[in-house]
Tab-separated table of N, CA and C in Angstrom:
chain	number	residue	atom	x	y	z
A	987	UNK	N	137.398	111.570	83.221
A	987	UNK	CA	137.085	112.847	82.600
A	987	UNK	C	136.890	113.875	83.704
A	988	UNK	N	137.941	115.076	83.563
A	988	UNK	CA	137.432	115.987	84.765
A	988	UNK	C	136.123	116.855	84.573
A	989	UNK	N	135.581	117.657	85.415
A	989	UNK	CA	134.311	118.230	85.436
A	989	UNK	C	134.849	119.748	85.367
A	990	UNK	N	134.228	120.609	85.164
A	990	UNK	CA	134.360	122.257	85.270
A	990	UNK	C	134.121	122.440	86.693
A	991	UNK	N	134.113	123.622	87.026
A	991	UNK	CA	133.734	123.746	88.464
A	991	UNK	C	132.174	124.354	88.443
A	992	UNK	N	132.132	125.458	87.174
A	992	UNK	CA	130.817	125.821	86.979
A	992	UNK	C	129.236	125.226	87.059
A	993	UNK	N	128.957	125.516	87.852
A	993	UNK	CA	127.285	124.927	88.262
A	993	UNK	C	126.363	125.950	87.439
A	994	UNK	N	125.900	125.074	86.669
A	994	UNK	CA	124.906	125.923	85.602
A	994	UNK	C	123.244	125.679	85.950
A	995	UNK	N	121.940	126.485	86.191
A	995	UNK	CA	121.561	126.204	86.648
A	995	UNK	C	120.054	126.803	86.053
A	996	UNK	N	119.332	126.053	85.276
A	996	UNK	CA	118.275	126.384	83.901
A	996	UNK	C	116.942	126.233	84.267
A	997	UNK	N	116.221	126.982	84.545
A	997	UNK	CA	114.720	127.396	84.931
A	997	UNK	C	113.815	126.619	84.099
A	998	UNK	N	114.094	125.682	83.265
A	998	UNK	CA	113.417	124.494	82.367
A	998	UNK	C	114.677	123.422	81.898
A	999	UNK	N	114.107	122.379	81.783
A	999	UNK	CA	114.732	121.431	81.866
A	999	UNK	C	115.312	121.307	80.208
A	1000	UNK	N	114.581	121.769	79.292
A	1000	UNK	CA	114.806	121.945	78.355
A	1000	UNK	C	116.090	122.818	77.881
A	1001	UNK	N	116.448	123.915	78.781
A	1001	UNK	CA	117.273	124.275	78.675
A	1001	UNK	C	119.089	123.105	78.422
A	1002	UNK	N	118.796	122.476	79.086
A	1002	UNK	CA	119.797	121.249	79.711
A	1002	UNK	C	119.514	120.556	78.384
A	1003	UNK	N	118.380	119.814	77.653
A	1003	UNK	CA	118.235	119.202	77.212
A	1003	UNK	C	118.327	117.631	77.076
A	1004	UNK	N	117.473	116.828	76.249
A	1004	UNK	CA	117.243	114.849	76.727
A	1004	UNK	C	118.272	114.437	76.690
A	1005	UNK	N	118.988	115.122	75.404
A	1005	UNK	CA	120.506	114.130	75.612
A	1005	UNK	C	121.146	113.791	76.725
A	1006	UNK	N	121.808	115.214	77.240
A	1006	UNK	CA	121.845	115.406	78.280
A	1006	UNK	C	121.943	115.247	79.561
A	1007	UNK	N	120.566	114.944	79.794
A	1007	UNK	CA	120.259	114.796	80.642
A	1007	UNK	C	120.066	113.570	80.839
A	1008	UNK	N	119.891	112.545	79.832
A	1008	UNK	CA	119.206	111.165	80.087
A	1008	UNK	C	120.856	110.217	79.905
A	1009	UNK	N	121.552	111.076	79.367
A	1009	UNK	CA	122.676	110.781	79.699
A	1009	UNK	C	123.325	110.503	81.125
A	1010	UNK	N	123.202	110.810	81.939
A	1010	UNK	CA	122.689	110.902	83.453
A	1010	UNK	C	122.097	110.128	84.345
A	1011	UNK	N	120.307	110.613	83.922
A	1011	UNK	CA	119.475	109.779	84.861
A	1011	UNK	C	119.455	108.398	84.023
A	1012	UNK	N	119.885	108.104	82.696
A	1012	UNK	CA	120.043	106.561	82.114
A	1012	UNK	C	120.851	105.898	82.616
A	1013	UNK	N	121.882	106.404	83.414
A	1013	UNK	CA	123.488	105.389	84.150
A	1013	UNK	C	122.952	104.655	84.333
A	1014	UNK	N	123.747	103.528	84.274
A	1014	UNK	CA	122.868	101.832	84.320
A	1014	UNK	C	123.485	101.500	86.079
A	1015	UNK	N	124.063	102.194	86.119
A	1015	UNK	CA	124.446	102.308	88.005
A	1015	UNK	C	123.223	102.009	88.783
A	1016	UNK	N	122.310	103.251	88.257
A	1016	UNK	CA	121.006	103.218	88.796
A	1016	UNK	C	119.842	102.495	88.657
A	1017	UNK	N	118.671	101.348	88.972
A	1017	UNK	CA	117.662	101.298	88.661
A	1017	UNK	C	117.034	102.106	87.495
A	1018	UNK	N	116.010	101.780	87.007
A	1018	UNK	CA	115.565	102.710	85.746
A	1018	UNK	C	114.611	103.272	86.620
A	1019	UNK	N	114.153	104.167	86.783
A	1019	UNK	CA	113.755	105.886	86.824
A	1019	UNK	C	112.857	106.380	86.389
A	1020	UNK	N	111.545	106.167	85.837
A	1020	UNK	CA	111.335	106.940	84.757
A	1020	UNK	C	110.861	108.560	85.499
A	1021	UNK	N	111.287	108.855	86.740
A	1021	UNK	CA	110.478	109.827	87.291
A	1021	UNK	C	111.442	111.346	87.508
A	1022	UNK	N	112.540	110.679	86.662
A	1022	UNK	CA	113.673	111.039	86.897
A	1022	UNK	C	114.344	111.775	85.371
A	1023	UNK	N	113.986	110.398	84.584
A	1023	UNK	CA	114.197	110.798	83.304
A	1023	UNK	C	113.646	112.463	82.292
A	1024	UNK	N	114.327	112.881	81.322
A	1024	UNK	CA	114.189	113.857	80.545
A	1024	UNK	C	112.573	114.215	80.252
A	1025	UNK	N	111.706	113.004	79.508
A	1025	UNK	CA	110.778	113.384	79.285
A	1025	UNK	C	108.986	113.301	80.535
A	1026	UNK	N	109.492	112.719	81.255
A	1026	UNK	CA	108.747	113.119	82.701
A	1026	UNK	C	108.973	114.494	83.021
A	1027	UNK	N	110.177	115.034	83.394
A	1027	UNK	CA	110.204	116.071	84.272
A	1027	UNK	C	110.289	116.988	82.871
A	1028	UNK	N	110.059	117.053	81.960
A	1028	UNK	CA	109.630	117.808	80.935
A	1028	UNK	C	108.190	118.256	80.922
A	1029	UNK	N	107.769	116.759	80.134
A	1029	UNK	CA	106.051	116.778	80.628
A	1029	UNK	C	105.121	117.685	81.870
A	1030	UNK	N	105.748	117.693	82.956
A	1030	UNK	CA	105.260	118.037	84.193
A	1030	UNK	C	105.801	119.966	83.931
A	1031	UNK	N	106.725	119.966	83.471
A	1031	UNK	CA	106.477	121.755	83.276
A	1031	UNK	C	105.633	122.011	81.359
A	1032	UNK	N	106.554	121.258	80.593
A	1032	UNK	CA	105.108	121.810	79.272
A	1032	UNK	C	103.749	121.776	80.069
A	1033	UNK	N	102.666	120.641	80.605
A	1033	UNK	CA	101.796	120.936	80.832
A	1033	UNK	C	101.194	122.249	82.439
A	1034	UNK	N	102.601	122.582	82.514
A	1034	UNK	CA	102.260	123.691	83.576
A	1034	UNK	C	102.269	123.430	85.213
A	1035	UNK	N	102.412	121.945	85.430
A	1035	UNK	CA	102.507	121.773	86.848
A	1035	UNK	C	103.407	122.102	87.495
A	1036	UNK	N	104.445	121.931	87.017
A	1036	UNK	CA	105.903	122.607	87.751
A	1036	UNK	C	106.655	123.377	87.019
A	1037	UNK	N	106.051	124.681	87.678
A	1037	UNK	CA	106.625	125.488	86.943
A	1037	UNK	C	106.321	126.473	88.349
A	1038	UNK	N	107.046	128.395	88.055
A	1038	UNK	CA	107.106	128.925	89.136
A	1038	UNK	C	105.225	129.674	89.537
A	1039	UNK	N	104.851	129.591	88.680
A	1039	UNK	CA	103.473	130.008	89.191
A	1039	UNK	C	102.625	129.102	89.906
A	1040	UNK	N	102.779	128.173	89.641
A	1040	UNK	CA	102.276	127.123	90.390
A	1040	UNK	C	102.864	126.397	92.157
A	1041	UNK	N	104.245	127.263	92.394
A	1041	UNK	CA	105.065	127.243	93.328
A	1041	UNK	C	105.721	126.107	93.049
A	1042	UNK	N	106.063	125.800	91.529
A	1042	UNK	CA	107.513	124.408	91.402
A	1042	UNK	C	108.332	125.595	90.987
A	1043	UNK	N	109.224	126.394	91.404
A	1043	UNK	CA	109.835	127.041	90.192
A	1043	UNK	C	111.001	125.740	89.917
A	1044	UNK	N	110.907	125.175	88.786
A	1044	UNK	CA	112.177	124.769	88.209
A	1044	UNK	C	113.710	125.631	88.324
A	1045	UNK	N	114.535	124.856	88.987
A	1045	UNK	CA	115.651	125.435	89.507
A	1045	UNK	C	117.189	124.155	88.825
A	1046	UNK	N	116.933	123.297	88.058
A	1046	UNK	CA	117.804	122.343	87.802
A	1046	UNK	C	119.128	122.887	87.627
A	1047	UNK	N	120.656	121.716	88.186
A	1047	UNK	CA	121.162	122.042	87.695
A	1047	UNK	C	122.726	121.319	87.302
A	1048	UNK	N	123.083	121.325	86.347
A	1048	UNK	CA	123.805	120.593	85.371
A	1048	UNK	C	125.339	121.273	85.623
A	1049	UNK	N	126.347	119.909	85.447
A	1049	UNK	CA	127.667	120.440	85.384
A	1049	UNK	C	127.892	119.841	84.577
A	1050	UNK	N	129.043	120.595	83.752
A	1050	UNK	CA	129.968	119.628	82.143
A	1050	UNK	C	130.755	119.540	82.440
A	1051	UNK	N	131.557	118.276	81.779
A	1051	UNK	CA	132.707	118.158	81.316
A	1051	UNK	C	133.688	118.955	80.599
A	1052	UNK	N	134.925	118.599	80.701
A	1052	UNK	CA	135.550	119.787	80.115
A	1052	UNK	C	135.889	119.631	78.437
A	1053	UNK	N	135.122	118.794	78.032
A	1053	UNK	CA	134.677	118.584	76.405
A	1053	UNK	C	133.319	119.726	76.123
A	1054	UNK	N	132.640	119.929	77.736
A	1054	UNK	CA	131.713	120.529	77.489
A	1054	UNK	C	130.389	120.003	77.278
A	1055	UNK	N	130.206	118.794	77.571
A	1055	UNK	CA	129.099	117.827	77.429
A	1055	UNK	C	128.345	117.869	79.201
A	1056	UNK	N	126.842	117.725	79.292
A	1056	UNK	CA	126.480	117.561	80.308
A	1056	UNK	C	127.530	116.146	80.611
A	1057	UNK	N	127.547	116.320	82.390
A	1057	UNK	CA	128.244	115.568	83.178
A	1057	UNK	C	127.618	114.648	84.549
A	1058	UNK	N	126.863	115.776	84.902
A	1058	UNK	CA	125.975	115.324	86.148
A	1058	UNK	C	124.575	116.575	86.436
A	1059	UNK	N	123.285	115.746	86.831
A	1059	UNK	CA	122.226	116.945	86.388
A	1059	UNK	C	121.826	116.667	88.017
A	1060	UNK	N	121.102	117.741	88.447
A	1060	UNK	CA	120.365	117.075	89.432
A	1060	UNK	C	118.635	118.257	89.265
A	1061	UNK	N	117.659	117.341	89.561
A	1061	UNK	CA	116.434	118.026	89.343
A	1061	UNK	C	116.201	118.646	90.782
A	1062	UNK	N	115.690	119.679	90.530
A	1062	UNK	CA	115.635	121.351	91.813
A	1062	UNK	C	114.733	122.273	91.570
A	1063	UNK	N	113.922	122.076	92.381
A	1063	UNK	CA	112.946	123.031	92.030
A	1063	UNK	C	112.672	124.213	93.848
A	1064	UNK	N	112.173	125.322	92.983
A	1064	UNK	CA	112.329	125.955	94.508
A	1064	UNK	C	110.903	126.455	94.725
A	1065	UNK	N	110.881	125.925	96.406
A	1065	UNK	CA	108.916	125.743	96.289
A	1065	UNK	C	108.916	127.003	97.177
A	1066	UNK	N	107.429	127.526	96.961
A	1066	UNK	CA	106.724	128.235	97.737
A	1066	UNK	C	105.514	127.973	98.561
A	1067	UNK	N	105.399	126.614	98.622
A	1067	UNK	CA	104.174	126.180	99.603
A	1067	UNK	C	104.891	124.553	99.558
A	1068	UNK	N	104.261	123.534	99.967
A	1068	UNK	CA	104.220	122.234	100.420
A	1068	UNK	C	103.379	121.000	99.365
A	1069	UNK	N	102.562	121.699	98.350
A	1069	UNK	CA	101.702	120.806	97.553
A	1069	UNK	C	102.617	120.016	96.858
A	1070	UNK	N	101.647	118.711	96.545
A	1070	UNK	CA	102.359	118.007	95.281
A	1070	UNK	C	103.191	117.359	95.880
A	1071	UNK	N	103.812	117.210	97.401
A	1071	UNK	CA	104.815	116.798	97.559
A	1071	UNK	C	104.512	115.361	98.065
A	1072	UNK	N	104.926	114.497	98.784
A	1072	UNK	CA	104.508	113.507	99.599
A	1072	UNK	C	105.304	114.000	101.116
A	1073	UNK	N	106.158	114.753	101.309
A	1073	UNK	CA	107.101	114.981	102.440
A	1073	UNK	C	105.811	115.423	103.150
A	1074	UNK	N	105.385	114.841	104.414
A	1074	UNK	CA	104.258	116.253	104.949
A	1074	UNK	C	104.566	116.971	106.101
A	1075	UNK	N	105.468	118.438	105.009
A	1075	UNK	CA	106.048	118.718	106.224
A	1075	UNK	C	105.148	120.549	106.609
A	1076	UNK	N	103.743	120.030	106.893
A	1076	UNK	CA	103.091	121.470	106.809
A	1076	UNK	C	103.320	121.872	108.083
A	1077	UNK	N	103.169	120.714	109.355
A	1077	UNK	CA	103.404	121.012	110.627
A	1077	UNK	C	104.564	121.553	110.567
A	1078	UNK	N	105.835	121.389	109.908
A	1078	UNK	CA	106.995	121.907	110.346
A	1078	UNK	C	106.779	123.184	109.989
A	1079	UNK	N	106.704	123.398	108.720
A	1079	UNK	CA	106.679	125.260	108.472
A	1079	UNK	C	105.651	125.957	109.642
A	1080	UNK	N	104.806	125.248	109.979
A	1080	UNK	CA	104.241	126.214	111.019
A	1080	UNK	C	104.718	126.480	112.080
A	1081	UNK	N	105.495	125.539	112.589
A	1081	UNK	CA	106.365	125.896	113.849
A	1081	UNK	C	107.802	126.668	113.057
A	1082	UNK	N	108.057	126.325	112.392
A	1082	UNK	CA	109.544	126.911	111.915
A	1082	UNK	C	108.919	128.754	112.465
A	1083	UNK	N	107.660	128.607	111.534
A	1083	UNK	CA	107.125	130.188	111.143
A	1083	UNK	C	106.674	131.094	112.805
A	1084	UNK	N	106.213	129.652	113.704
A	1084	UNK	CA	105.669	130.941	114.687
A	1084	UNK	C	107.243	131.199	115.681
A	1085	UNK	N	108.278	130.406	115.554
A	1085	UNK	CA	109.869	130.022	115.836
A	1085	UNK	C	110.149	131.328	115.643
A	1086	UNK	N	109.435	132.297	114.585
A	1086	UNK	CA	110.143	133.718	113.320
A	1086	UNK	C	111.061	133.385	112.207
A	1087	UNK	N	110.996	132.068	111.832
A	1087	UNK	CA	111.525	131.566	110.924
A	1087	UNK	C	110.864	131.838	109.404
A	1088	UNK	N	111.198	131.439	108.773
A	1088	UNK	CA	110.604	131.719	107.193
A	1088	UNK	C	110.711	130.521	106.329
A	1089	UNK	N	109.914	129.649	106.725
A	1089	UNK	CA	110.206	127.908	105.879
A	1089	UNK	C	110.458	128.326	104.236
A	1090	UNK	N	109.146	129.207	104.249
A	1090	UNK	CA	109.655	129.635	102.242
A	1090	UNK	C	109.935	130.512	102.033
A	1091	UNK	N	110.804	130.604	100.871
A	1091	UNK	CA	110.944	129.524	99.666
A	1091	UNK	C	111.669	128.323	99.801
A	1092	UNK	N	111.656	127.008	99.919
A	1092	UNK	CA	112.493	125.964	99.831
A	1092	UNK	C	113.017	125.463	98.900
A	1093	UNK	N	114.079	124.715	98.558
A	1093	UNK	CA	114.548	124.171	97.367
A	1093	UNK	C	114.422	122.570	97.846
A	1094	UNK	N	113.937	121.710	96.799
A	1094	UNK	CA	113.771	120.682	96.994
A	1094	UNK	C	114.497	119.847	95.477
A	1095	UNK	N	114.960	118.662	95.831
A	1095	UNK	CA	115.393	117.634	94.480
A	1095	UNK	C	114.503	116.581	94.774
A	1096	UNK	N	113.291	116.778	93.753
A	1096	UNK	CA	112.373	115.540	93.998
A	1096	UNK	C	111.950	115.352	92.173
A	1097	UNK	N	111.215	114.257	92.369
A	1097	UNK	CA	110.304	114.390	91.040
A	1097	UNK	C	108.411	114.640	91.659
A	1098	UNK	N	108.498	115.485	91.154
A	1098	UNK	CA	107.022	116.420	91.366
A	1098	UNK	C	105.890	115.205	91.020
A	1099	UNK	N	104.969	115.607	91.939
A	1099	UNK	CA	103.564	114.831	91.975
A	1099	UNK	C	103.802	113.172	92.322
A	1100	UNK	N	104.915	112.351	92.701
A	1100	UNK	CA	105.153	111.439	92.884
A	1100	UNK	C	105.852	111.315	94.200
A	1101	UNK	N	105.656	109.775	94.491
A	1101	UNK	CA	105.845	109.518	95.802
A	1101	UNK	C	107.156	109.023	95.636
A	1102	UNK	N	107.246	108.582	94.585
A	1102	UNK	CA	108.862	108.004	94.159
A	1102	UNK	C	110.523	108.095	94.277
A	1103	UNK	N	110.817	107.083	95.271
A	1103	UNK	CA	112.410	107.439	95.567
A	1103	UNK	C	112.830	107.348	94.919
A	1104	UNK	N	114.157	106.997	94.884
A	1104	UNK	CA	115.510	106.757	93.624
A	1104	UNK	C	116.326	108.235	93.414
A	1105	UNK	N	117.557	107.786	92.534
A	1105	UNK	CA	118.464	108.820	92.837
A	1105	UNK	C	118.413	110.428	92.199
A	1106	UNK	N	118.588	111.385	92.774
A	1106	UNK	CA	118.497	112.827	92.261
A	1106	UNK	C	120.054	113.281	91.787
A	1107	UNK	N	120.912	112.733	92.464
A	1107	UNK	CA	122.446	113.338	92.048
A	1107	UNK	C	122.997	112.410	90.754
A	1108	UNK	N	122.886	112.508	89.169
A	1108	UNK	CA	122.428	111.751	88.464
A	1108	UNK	C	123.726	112.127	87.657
A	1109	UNK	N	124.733	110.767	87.224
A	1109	UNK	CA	125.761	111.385	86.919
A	1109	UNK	C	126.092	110.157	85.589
A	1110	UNK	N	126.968	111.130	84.599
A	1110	UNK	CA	126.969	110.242	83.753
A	1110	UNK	C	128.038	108.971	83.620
A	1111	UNK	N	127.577	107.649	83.247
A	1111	UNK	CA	128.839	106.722	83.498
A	1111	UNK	C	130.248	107.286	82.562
A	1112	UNK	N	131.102	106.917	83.688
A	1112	UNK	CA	132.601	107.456	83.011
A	1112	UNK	C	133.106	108.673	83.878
A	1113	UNK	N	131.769	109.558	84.716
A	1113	UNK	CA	132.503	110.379	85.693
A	1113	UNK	C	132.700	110.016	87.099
A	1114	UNK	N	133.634	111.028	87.411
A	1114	UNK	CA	133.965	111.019	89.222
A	1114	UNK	C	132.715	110.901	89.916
A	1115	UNK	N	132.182	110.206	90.405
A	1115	UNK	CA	130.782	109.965	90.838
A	1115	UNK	C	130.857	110.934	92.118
A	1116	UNK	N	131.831	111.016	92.711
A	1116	UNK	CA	132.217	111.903	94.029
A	1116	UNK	C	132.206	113.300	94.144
A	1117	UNK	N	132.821	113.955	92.979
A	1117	UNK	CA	133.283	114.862	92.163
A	1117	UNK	C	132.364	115.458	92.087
A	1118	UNK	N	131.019	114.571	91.296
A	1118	UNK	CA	129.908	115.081	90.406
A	1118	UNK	C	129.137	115.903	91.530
A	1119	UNK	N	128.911	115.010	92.641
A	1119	UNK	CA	127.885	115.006	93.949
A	1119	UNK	C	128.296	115.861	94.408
A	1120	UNK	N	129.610	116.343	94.866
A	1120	UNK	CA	130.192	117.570	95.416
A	1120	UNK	C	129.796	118.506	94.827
A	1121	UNK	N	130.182	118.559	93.655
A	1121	UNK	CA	129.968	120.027	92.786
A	1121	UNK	C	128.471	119.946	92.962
A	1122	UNK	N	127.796	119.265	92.053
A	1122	UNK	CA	126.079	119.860	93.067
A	1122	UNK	C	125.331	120.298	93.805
A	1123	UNK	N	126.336	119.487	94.958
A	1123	UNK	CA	125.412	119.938	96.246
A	1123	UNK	C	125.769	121.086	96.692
A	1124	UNK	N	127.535	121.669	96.285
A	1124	UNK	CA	127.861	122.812	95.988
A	1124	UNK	C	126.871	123.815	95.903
A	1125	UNK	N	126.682	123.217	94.683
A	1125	UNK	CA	125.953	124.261	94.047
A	1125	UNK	C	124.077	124.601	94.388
A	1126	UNK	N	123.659	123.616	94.887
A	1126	UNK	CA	122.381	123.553	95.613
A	1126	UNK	C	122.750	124.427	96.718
A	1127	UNK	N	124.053	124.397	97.754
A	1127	UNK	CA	123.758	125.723	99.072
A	1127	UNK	C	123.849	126.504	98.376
A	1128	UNK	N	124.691	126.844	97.189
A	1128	UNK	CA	124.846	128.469	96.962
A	1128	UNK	C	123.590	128.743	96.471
A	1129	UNK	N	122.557	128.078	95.653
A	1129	UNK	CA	121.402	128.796	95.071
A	1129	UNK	C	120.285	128.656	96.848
A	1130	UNK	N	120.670	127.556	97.394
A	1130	UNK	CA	119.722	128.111	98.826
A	1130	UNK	C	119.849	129.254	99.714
A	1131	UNK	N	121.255	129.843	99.835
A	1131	UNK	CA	122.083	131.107	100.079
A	1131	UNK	C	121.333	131.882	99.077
A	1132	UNK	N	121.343	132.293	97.747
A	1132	UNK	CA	120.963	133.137	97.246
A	1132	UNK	C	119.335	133.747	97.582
A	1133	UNK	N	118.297	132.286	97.880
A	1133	UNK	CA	117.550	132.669	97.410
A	1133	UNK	C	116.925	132.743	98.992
A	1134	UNK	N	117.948	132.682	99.970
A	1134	UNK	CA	117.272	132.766	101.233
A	1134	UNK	C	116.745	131.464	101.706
A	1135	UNK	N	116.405	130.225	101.086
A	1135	UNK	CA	115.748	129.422	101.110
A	1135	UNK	C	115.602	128.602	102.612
A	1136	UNK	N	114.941	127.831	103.461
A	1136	UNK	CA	115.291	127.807	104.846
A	1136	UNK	C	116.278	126.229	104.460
A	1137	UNK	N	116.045	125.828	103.485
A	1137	UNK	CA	117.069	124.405	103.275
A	1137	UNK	C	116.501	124.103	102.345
A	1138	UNK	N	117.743	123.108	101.875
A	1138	UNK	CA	117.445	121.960	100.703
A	1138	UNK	C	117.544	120.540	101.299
């Protein structure tokens, strides 16, 4: 199944929606996930933790098929400080910053408040697994380009 080229890219996850999306992080490719899955990274913005006031802005973002069905999602959020994370990268922004650098805003693909690895480029079985990852990460520089971000 080919993919669109369009990187769509929804400030709540809800936007994307479970089908969707769990269509995706469910590939049996992967280990099961749950940190990954639809109603986790739901949960964590309904109750307000990741969300942009809190410095998660939810940044996800989803490519379809050319039926038009989600295809491949990846979770993105674009931070303004370092909390919540397990990365501890406070020493770095401080040198980035006295460098004249600008560490924030960053874009990160994690699942929020967890220490938990496993996969972020989350694609549904039946697609170009290659394809999918390209177009994403695609699409992750152009929103780090947009938003100035110092990396993803």
């Amino acid at each position: 199944m080919s993919l669109t080229s369009a990187v769509k890219v929804s400030r709540r996850i809800a936007e994307i929606g479970r089908e969707g999306w769990d269509a995706c992080a469910g590939n049996p490719d992967y280990a099961a996930n749950p940190f990954v899955s639809f109603d986790f990274l739901d949960i964590v913005e309904q109750s307000g933790c990741a969300v942009e006031r809190m410095g998660w802005g939810p940044q996800h973002l989803s490519v379809e098929d050319e039926d038009g069905q989600v295809a491949a999602v990846m979770p993105l959020y674009l931070k303004s400080h370092s909390q919540g994370e397990y990365i501890f990268d406070h020493s770095w922004a401080e040198a980035y910053e006295r460098a004249g650098g600008q560490y924030y805003p960053k874009l990160i693909s994690a699942a929020p408040f967890t220490p938990a690895t496993g996969p972020r480029l989350l694609v549904r079985p039946g697609i170009d697994v290659e394809a999918a990852r390209k177009t994403l990460l695609t699409g992750a520089v152009t929103l780090c380009e947009r938003y100035g971000s110092s990396g993803v």
